[in-house]
C-alpha positions as a Python dict, from the first residue, in 0.01 Angstrom:
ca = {
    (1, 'X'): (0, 0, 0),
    (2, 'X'): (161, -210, -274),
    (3, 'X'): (3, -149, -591),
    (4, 'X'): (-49, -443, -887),
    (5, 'X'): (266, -222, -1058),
    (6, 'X'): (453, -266, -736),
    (7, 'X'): (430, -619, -724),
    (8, 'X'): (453, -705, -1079),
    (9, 'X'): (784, -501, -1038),
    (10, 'X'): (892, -682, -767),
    (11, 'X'): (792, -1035, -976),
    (12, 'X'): (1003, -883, -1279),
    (13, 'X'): (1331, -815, -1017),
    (14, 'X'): (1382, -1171, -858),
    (15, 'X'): (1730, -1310, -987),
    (16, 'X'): (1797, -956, -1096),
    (17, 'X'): (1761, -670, -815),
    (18, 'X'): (1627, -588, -507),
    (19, 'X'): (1270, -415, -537),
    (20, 'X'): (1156, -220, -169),
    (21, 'X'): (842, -88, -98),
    (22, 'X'): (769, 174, 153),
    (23, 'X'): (473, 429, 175),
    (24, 'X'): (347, 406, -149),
    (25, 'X'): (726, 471, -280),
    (26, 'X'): (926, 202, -517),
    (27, 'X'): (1325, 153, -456),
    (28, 'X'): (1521, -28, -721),
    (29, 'X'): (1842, -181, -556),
    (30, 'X'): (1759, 103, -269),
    (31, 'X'): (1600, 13, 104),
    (32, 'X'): (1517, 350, 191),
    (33, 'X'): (1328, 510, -116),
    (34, 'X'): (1290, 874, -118),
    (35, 'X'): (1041, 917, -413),
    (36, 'X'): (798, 787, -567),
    (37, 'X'): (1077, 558, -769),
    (38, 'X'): (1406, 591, -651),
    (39, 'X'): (1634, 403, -868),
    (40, 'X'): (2048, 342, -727),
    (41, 'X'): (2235, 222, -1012),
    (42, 'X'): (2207, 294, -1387),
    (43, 'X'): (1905, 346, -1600),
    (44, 'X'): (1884, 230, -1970),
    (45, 'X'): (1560, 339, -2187),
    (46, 'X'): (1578, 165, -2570),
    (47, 'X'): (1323, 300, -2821),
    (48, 'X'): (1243, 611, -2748),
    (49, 'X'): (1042, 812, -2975),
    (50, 'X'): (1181, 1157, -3132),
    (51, 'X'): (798, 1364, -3203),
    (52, 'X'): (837, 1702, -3268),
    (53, 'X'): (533, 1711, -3045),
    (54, 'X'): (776, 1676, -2757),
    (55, 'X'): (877, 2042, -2591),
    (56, 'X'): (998, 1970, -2225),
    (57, 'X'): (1397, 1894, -2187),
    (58, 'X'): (1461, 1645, -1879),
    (59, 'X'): (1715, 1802, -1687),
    (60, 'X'): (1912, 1626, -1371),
    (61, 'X'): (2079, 1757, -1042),
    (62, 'X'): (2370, 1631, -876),
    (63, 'X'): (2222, 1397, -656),
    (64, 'X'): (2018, 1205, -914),
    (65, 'X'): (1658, 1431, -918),
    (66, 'X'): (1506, 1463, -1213),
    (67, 'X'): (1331, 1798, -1357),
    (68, 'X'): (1212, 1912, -1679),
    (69, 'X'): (1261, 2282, -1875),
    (70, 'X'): (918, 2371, -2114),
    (71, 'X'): (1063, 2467, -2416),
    (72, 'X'): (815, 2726, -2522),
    (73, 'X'): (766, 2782, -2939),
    (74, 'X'): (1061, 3110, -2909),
    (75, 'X'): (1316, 2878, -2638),
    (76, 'X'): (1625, 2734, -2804),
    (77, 'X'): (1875, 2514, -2554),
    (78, 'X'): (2234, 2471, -2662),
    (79, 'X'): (2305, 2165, -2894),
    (80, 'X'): (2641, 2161, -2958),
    (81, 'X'): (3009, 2390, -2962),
    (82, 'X'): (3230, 2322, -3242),
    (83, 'X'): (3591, 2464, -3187),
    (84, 'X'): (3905, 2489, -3488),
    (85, 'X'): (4224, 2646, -3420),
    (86, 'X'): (4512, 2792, -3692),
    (87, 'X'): (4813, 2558, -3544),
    (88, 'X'): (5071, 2697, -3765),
    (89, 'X'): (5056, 2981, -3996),
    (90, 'X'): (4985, 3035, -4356),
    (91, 'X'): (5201, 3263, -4555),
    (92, 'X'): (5121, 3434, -4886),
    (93, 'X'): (5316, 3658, -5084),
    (94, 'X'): (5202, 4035, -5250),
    (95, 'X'): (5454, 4166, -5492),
    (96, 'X'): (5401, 4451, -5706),
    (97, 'X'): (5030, 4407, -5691),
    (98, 'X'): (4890, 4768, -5641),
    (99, 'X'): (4522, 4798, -5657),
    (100, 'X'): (4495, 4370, -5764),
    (101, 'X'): (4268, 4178, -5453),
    (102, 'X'): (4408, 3807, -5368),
    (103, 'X'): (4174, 3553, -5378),
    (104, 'X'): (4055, 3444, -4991),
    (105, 'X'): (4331, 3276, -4867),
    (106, 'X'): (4281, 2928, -4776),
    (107, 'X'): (4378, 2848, -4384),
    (108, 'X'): (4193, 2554, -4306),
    (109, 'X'): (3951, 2707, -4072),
    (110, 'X'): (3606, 2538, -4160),
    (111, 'X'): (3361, 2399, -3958),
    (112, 'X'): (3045, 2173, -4043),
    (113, 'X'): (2702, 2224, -3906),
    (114, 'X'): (2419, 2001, -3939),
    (115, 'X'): (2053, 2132, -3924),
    (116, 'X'): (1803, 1854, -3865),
    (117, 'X'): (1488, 1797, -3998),
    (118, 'X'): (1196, 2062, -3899),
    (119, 'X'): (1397, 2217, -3624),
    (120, 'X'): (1470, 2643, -3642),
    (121, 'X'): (1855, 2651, -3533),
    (122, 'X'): (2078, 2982, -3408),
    (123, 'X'): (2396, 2963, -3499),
    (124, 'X'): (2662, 3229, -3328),
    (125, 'X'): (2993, 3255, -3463),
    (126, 'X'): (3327, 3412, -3357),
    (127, 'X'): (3673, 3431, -3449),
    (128, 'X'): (4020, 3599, -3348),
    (129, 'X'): (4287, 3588, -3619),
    (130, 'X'): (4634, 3738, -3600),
    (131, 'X'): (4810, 3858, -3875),
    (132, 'X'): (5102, 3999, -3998),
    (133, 'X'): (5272, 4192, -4279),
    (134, 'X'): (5613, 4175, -4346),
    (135, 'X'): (5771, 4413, -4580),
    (136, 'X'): (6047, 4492, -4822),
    (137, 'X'): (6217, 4825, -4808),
    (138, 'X'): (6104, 4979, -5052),
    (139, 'X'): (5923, 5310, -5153),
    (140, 'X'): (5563, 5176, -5161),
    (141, 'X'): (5597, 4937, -4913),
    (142, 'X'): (5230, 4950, -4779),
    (143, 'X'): (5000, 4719, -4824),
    (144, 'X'): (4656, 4815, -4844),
    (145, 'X'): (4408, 4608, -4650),
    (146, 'X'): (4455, 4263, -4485),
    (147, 'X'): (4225, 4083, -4271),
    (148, 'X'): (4014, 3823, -4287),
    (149, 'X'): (3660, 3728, -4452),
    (150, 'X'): (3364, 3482, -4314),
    (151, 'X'): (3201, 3230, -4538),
    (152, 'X'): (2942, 2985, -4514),
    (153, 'X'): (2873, 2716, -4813),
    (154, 'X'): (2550, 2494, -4866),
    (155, 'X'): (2466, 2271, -5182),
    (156, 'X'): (2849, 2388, -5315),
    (157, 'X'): (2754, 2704, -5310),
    (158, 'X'): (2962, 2961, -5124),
    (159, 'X'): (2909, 3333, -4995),
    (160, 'X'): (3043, 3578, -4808),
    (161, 'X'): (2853, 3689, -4435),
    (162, 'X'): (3005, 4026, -4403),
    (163, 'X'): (2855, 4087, -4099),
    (164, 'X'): (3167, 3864, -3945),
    (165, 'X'): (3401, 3978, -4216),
    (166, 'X'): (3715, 4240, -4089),
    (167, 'X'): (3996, 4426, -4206),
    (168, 'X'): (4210, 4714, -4168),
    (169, 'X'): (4427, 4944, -4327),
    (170, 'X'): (4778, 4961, -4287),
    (171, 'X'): (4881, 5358, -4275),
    (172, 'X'): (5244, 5310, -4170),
    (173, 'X'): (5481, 5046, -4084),
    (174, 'X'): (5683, 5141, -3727),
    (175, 'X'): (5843, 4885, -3643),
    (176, 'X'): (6194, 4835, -3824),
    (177, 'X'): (6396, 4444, -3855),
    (178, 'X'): (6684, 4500, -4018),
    (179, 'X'): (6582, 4597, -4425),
    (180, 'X'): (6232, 4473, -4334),
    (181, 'X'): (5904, 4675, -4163),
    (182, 'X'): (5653, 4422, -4011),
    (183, 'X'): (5350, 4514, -3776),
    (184, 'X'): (5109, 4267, -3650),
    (185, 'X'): (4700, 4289, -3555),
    (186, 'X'): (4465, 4085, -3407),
    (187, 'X'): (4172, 4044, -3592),
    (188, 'X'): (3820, 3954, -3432),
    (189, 'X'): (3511, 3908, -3612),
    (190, 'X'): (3118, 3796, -3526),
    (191, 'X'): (2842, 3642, -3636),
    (192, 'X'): (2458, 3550, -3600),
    (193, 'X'): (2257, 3372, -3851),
    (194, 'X'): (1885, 3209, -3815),
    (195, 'X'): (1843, 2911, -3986),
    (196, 'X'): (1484, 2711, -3985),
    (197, 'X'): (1468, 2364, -4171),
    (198, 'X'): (1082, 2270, -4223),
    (199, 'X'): (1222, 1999, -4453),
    (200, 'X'): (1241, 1643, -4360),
    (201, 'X'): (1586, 1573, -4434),
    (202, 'X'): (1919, 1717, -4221),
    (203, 'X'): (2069, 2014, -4392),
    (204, 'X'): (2426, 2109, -4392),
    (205, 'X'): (2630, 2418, -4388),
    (206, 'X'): (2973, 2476, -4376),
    (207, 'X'): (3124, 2803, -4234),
    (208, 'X'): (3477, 2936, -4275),
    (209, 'X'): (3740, 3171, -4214),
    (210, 'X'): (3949, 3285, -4472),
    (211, 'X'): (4252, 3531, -4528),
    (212, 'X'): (4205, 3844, -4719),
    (213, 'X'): (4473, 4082, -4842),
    (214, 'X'): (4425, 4379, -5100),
    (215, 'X'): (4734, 4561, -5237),
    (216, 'X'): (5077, 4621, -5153),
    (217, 'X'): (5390, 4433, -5139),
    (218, 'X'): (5561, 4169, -4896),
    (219, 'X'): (5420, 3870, -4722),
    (220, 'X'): (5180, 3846, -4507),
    (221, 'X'): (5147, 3571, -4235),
    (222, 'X'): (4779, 3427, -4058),
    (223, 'X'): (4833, 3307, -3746),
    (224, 'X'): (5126, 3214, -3518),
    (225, 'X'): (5422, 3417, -3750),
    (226, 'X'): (5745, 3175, -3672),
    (227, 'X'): (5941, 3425, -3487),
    (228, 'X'): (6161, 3232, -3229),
    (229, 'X'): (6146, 3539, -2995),
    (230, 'X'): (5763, 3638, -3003),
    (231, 'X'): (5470, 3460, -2966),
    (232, 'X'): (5169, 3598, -3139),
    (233, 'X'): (4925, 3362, -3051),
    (234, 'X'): (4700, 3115, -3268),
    (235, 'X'): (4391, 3187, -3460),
    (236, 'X'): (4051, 3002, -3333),
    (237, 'X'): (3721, 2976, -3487),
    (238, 'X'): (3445, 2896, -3229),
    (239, 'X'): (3074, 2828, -3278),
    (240, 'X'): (2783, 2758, -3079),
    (241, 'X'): (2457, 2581, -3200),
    (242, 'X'): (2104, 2621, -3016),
    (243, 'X'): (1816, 2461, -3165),
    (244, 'X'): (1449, 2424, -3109),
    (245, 'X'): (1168, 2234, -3194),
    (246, 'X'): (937, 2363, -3487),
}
């Protein structure tokens, strides 16, 4: 049975595509429908509404069929990944500076995140860093701490999440070059934070990694250290967004 849809479908399609009928099932540019509209080519929707009333998430298979997710008031679906990597490495140098703390070291690690209006967002953060301290021969050759420290920043204002800030103590140097001691650590950190935006404008956050060092002598590298015959990898910052509807 055709319905007045069906034909004012097929009315709409001359000139355009091919409209078929069959059982009480509509095929666009298809003979041999398999649904109730089964559509072969591409589909284009313009002006679609964004209500915060709206809690299913259309989901697709590979053949084209269409589904839907509820997304419950306590369901968050992934919005976006953000990736930065440490390319080349950042030096800084600690002389004679028992018991001083460097200001965070500066590696270019930063990554902006977006919060739209009345949505609750999850944000999960993590990080793997190595560094290294190379040292002069000397008596006190030990630096105290280095690792590396987590920020976030919103309206210019910037604080510390220590929950993914690291670092570790260096008790001896082994490994001899020459006049020099250098040893080298990987460091990993984590993070979680909530974030829920009732507002109606898009907020914005930007986290960071940083370098931290605390006494000691020598410099200390973040990242790949330039060492034609070892590689110690890059550093990488990584962070995944899930949102929901509020």
């Amino acid at each position: 049975m055709i319905t007045k849809t069906m034909r004012l479908l097929k009315i709409c399609s001359i000139g355009l595509f091919a409209v078929t009928t069959a059982f009480g099932q509509v095929g666009i540019n298809n003979e041999h429908p398999e649904a109730d509209l089964d559509i072969k080519g591409d589909i284009r929707m313009r002006y679609l509404g964004n209500p915060i009333q709206y809690n299913r998430l259309i989901l697709a298979d590979e053949e084209g069929n269409l589904g839907y997710n509820d997304l419950g008031p306590s369901s968050y679906s992934l919005k976006s990944i953000y990736y930065k990597n440490l390319s080349q490495s950042v030096s800084t140098q600690l002389v004679n500076a028992t018991g001083a703390v460097n200001s965070p070291i500066e590696l270019n690690m930063e990554i902006e995140i977006k919060v739209d209006s009345r949505t609750a967002v999850a944000i999960s953060m993590e990080y793997n860093l190595p560094v290294t301290a190379v040292l002069a021969g000397t008596s006190n050759d030990i630096p105290g701490y280095l690792g590396a420290t987590l920020f976030r920043r919103e309206n210019n204002v910037q604080s510390e999440l220590e929950e993914g800030s690291r670092k570790f103590t260096l008790y001896n140097v082994p490994k001899n070059y020459g006049t020099t001691k250098h040893i080298t650590m990987p460091i990993s950190g984590r993070a979680t934070e909530m974030i829920t935006n009732t507002t109606s404008n898009v907020k914005t956050i930007v986290y960071s990694v940083k370098g931290y060092v605390e006494n000691g002598r020598g410099t200390m590298h973040f990242g790949n250290f330039l060492n034609p015959s070892e590689n110690y990898g890059e550093g990488v910052f990584v962070i995944h967004v899930y949102e929901k509807r509020l």
